[in-house]
Short mmCIF file of C-alpha atoms and ligand atoms in Angstrom, two decimals:
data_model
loop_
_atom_site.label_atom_id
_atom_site.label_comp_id
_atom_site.label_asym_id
_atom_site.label_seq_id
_atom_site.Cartn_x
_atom_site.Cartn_y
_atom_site.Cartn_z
CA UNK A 1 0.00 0.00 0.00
CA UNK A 2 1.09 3.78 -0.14
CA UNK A 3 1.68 5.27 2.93
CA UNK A 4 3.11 9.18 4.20
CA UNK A 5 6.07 9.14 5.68
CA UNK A 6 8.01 11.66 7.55
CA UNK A 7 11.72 11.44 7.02
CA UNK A 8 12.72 15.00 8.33
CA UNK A 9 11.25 18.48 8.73
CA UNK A 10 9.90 19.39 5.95
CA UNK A 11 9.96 16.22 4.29
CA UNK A 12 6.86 13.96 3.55
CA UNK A 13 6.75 11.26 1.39
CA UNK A 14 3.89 8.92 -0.07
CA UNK A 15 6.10 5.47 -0.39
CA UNK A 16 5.06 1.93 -0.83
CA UNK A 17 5.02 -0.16 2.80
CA UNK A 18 3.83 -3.33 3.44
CA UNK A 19 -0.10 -4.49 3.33
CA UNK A 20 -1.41 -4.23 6.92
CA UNK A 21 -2.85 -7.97 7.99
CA UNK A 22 -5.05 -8.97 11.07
CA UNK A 23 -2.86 -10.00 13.53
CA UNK A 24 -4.60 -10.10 16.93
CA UNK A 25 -8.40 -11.26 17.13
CA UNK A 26 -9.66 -7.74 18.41
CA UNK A 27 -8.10 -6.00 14.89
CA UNK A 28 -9.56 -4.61 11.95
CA UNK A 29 -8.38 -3.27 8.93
CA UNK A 30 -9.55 0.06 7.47
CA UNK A 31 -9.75 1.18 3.81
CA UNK A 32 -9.18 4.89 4.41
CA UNK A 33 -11.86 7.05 2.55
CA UNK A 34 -10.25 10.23 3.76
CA UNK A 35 -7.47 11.30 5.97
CA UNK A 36 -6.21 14.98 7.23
CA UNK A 37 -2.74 16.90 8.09
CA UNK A 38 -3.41 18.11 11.90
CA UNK A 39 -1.57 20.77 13.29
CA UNK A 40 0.19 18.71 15.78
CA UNK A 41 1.87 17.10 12.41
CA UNK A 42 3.25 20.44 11.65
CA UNK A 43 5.45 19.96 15.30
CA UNK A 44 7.38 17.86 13.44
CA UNK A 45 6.99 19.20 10.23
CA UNK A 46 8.34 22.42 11.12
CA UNK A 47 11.14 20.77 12.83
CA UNK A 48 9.67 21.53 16.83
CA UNK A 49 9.52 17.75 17.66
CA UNK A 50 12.57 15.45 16.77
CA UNK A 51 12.44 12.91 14.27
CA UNK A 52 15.03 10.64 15.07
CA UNK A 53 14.02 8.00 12.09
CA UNK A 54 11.01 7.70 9.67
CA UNK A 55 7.64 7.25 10.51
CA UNK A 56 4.62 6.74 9.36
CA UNK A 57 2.42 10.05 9.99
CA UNK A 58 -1.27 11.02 10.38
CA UNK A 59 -3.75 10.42 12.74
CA UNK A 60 -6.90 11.62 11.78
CA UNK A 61 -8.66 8.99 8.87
CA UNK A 62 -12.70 7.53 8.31
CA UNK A 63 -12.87 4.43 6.25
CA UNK A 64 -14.17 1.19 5.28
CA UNK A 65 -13.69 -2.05 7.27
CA UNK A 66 -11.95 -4.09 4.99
CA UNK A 67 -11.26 -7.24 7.37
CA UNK A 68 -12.22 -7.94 11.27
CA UNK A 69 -10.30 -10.11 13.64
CA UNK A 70 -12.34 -12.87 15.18
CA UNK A 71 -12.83 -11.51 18.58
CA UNK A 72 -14.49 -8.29 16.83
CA UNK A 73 -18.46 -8.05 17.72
CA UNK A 74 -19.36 -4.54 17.09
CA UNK A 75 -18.06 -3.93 13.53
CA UNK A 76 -18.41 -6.01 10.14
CA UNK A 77 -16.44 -5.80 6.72
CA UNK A 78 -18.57 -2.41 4.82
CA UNK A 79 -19.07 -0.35 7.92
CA UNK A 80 -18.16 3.33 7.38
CA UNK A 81 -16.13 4.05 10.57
CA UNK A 82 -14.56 7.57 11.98
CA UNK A 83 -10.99 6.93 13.89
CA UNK A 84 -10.36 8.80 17.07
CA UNK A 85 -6.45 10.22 16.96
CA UNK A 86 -5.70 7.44 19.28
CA UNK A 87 -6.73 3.99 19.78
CA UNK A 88 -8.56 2.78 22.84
CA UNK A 89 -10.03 -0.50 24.03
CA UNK A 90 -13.19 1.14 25.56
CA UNK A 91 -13.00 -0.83 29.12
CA UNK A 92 -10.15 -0.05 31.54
CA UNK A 93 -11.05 2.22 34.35
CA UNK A 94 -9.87 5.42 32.61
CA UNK A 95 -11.58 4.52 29.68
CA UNK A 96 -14.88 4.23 31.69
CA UNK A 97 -14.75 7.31 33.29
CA UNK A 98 -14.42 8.53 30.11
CA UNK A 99 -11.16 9.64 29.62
CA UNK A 100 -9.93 7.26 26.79
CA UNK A 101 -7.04 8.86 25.51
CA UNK A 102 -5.10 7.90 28.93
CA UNK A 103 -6.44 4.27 27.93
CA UNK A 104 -4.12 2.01 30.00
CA UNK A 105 -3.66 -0.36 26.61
CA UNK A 106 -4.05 2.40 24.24
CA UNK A 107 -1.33 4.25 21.98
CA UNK A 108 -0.94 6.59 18.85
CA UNK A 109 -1.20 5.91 15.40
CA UNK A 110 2.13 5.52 13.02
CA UNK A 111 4.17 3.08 15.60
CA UNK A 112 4.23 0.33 17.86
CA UNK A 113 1.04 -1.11 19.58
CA UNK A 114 1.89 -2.64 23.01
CA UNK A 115 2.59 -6.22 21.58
CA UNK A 116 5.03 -4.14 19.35
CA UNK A 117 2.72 -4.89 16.72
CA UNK A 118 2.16 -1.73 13.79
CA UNK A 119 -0.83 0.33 14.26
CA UNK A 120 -0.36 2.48 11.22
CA UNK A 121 -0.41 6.17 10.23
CA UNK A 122 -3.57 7.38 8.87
CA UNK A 123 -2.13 9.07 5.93
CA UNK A 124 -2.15 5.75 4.12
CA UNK A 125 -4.52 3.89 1.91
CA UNK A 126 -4.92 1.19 5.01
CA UNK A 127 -4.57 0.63 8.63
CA UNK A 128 -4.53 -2.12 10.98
CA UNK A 129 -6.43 -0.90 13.96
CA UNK A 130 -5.87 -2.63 17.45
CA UNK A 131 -8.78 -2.65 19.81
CA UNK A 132 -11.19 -2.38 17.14
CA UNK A 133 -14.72 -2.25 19.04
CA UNK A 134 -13.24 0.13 21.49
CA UNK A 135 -11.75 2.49 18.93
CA UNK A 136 -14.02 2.80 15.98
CA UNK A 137 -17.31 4.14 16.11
CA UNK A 138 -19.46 3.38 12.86
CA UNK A 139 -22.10 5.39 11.15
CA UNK A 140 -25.35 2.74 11.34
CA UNK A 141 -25.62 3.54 7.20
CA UNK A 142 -23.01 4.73 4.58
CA UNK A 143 -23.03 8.07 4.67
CA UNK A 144 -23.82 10.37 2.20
CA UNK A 145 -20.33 11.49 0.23
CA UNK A 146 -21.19 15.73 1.25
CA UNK A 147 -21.11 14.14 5.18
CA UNK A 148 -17.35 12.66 4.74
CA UNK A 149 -15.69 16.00 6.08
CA UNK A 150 -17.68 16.57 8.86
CA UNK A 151 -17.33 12.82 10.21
CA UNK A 152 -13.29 13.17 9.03
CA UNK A 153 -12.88 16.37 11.36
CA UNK A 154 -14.67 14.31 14.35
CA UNK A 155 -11.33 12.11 14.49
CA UNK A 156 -9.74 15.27 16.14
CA UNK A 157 -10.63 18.69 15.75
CA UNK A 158 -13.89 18.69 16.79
CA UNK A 159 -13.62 16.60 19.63
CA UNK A 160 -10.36 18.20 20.73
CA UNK A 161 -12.21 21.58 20.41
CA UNK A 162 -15.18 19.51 22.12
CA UNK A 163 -13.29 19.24 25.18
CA UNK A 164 -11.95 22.18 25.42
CA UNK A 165 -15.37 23.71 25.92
CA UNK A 166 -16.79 20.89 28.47
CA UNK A 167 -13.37 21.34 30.23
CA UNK A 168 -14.07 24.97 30.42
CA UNK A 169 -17.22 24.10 32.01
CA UNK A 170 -19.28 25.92 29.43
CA UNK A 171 -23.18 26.23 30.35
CA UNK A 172 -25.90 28.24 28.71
CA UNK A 173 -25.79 31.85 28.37
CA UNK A 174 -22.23 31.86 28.89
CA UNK A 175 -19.95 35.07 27.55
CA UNK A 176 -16.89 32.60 26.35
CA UNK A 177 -13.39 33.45 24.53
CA UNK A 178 -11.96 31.26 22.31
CA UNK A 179 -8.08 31.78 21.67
CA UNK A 180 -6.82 30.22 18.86
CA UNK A 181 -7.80 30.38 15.40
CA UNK A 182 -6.83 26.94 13.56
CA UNK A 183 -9.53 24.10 12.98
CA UNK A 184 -9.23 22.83 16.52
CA UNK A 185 -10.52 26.90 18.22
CA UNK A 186 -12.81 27.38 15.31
CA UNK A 187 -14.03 23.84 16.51
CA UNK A 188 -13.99 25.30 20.12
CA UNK A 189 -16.70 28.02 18.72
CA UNK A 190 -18.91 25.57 17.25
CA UNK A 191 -18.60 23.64 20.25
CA UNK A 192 -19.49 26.38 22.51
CA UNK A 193 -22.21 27.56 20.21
CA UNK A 194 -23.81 24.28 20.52
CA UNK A 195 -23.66 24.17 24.36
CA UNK A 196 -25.84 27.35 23.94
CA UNK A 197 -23.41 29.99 25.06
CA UNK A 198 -24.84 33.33 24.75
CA UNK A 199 -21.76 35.21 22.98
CA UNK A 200 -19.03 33.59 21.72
CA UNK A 201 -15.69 35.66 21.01
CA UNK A 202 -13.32 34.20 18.44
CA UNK A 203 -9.40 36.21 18.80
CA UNK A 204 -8.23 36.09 15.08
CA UNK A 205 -6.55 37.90 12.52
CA UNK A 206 -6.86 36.45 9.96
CA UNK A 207 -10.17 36.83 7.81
CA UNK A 208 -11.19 33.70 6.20
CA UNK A 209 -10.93 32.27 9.75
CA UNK A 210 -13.09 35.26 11.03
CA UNK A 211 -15.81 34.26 8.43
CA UNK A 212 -15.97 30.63 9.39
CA UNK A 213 -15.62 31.47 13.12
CA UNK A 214 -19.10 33.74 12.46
CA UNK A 215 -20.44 31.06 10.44
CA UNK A 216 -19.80 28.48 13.21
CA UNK A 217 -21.51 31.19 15.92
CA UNK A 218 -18.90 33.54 17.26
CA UNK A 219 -20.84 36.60 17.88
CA UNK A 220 -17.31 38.65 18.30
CA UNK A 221 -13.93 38.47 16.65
CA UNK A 222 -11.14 40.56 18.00
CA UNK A 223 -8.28 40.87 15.46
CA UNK A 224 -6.16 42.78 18.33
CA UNK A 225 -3.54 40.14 20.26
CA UNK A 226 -1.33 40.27 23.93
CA UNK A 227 -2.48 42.87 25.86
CA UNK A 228 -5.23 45.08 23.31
CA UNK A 229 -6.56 41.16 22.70
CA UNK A 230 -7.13 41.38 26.45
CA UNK A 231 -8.75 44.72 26.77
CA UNK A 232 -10.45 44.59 23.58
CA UNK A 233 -12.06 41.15 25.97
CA UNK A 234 -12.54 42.92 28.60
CA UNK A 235 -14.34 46.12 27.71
CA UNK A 236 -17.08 43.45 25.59
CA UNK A 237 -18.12 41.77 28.57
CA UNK A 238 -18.33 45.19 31.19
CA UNK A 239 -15.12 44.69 32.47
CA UNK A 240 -15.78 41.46 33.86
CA UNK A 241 -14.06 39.02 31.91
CA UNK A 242 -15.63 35.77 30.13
CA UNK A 243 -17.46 33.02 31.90
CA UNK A 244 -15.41 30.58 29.98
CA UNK A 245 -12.22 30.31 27.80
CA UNK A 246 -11.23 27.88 25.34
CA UNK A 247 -7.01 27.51 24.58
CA UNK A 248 -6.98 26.02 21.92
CA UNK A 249 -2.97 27.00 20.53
CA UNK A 250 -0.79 25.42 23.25
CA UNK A 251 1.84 28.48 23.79
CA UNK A 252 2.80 30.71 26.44
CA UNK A 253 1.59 33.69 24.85
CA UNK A 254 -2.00 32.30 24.24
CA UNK A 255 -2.31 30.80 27.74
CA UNK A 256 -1.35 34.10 29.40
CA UNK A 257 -4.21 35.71 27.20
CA UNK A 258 -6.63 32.77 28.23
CA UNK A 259 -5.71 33.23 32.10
CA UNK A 260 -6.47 37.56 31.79
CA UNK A 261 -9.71 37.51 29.67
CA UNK A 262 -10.70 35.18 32.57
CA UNK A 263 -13.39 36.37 35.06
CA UNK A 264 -12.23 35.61 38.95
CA UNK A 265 -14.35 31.53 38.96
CA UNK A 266 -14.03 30.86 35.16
CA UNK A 267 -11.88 27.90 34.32
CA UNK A 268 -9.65 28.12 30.88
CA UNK A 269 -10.26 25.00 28.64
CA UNK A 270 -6.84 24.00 27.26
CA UNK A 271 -6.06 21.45 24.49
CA UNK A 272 -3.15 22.52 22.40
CA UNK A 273 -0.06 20.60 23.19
CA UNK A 274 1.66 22.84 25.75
CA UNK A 275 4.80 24.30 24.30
CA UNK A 276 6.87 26.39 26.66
CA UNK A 277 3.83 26.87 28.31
CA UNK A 278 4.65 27.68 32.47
CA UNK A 279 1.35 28.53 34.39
CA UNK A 280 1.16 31.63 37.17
CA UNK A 281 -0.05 29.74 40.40
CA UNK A 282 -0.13 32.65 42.07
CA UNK A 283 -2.21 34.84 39.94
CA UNK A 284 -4.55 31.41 39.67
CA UNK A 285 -4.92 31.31 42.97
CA UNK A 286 -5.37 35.19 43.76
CA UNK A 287 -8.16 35.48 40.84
CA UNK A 288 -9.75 31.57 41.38
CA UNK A 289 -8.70 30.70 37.85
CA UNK A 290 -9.20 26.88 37.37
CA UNK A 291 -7.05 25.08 34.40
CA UNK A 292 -8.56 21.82 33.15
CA UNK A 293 -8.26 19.93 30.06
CA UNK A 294 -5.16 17.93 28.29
CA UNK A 295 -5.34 15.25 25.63
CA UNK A 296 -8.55 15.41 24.60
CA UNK A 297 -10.33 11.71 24.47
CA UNK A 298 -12.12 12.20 21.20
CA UNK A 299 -13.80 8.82 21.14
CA UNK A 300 -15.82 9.47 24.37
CA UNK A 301 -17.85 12.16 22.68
CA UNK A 302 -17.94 10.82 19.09
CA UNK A 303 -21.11 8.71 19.28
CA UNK A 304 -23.08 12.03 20.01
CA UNK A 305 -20.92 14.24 17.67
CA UNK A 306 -21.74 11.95 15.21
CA UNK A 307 -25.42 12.03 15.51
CA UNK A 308 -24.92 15.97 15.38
CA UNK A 309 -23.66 15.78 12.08
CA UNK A 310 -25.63 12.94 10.41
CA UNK A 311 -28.79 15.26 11.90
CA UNK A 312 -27.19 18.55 10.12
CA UNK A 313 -26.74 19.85 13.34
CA UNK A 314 -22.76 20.67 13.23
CA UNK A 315 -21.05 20.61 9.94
CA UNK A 316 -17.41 20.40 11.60
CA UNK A 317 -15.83 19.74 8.14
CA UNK A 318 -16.12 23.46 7.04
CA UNK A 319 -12.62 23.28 8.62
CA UNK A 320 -11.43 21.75 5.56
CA UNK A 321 -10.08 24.64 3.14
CA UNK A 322 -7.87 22.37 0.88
CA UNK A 323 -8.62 18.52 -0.58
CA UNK A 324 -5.76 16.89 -2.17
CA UNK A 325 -5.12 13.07 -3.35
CA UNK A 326 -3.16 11.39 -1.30
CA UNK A 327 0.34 11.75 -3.36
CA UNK A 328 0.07 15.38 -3.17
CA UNK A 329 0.51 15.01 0.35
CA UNK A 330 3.66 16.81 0.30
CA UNK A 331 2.09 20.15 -0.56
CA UNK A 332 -0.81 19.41 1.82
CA UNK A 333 1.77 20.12 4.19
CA UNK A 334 3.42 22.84 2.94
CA UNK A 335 0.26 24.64 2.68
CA UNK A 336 -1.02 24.12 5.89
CA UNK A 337 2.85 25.37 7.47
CA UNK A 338 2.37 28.26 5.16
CA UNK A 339 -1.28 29.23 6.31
CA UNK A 340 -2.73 29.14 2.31
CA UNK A 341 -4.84 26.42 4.00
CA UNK A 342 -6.80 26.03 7.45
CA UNK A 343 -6.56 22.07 7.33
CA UNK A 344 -6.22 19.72 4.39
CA UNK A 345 -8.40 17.26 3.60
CA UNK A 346 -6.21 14.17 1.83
CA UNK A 347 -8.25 11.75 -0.59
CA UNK A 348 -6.40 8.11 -1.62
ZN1 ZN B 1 -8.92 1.78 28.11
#
């Protein structure tokens, strides 16, 4: 099969590796229908993360079960299924409580499974998935082809941006902020939209992503950033601060706005992979700021996100600015490091 590769920063390649095969009885084996570049790929893309040998990237993929392993009840060869960015077996005590992406037999896609067995990338035309009923939820019909983006961007960035908002605690008639402007905050504003908060304030410069934040129910955008971001906050909501925030970037700078567009009780939301990131206890504690959130676990919210978009409720895979076949992969990449394109969709 042809799979994407990373070899170095800025290097991406769609290469021939070996056929994935059932090896364990809870497997199955997914013909991908549609896979994405996520901006946690462009860590090591841009050279942030190292890459000490090649690996097979992408974690974000909705397919067709090809093949099931013998111990698979939930799933049969045809299903349409959506991936979760990490692979779960649906029953250990963290998985229970909900929290599936600290799954105590669970692991990443592109390496290693705990038997040492592949679980591939998703940026491939197949992949063997361990823990197959715990990790795949199906659609109960094939959906319809216009639907494929919307389930697609339910393997990450809208559950990531998902949890951001329920681990921001937002209720009804909230005032919440949303820092961050790539798929996984404009995610954040549809989620917090849908939870019914009252105005929703997307920080962005950049217009396109203005537009779809509107579209997907910010009632504000504030182009200003650092410290007019905060006033500009600030002065919207009677100097109070918001009810809510959502950080959805993962750096210092947009933590520190999160944390001072807080009002004193509000917790800040926080999913983006913490980079250099160093909270203020002190300031916390003096204001009662609450931080919650962390790797979000996608797959405990997909079975409702999923009826939200088969309904027409959410339509998540707006995101998608850019669809590519898979051997252009390379410049889905380079456009996403570049900012031409808010997320790329990849087609094999
Ligand atoms: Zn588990």
């Amino acid at each position: 099969m042809k799979a994407t590769m990373i070899h170095a920063a800025r290097d991406v390649r769609l290469e021939d590796q070996p056929d994935p095969s059932i090896h364990k009885p809870t497997d199955a084996i997914v013909k991908v229908v549609a896979a994405c570049v996520c901006g946690s790929d462009l860590w090591f893309y841009r050279g942030d993360n190292p890459i000490k040998k090649p690996f097979p990237i992408g974690h974000e993929f909705v397919g067709i079960v090809e093949e099931v392993g013998s111990d698979v009840r939930s799933l049969r060869k045809g299903d349409f299924v959506i991936a979760p960015f990490m692979y779960s077996d649906n029953t250990c005590p963290h998985c229970l409580i909900g929290i599936q992406s600290a799954c105590s037999k669970g692991g990443f896609w592109g390496g290693p499974d705990r038997d040492g067995l592949m679980a591939d990338g998703g940026q491939g035309e197949y992949v063997r998935v361990p823990l197959a009923d715990g990790t795949l939820v199906s659609t109960r019909e094939s959906p319809d082809a216009a639907m494929i983006p919307s389930l697609l961007a339910l393997s990450d960035v809208m559950g990531t941006g998902w949890h951001a908002a329920v681990a921001a605690r937002v209720r009804e008639g909230d005032n919440v902020v949303v820092v961050g402007d790539g798929a996984v905050g404009l995610s954040g504003v549809l989620a917090a939209s849908r939870m019914g908060a009252e105005r929703v304030v997307a920080m962005s410069r950049h217009e396109a992503r203005q537009q779809l934040a509107r579209t997907f129910g910010a009632t504000d955008v504030i182009a200003e950033r650092g410290e007019a971001g905060e006033a500009a906050v600030l002065e919207l909501t009677g100097g109070v601060g918001a009810d809510a925030v959502l950080e959805c970037v993962g750096t210092g700078q947009a933590m520190n706005t999160a944390l001072a567009v807080a009002r004193p009780g509000a917790t800040v939301g926080y999913v983006g992979v913490p980079h250099g990131v160093e909270l203020p206890v002190r300031t916390m504690f003096s204001r009662n700021i609450g931080v919650a959130g962390g790797v979000a676990p996608v797959r405990q919210y997909l079975p409702a996100l999923r009826d939200d978009v088969l309904s027409g409720a959410i339509e998540p895979g707006r995101v998608f600015d850019l669809e590519l076949p898979l051997d252009q992969v390379a410049e889905g990449y380079a456009a996403m490091d570049e900012r031409r394109a808010i997320k790329t969709m990849l087609r094999p």
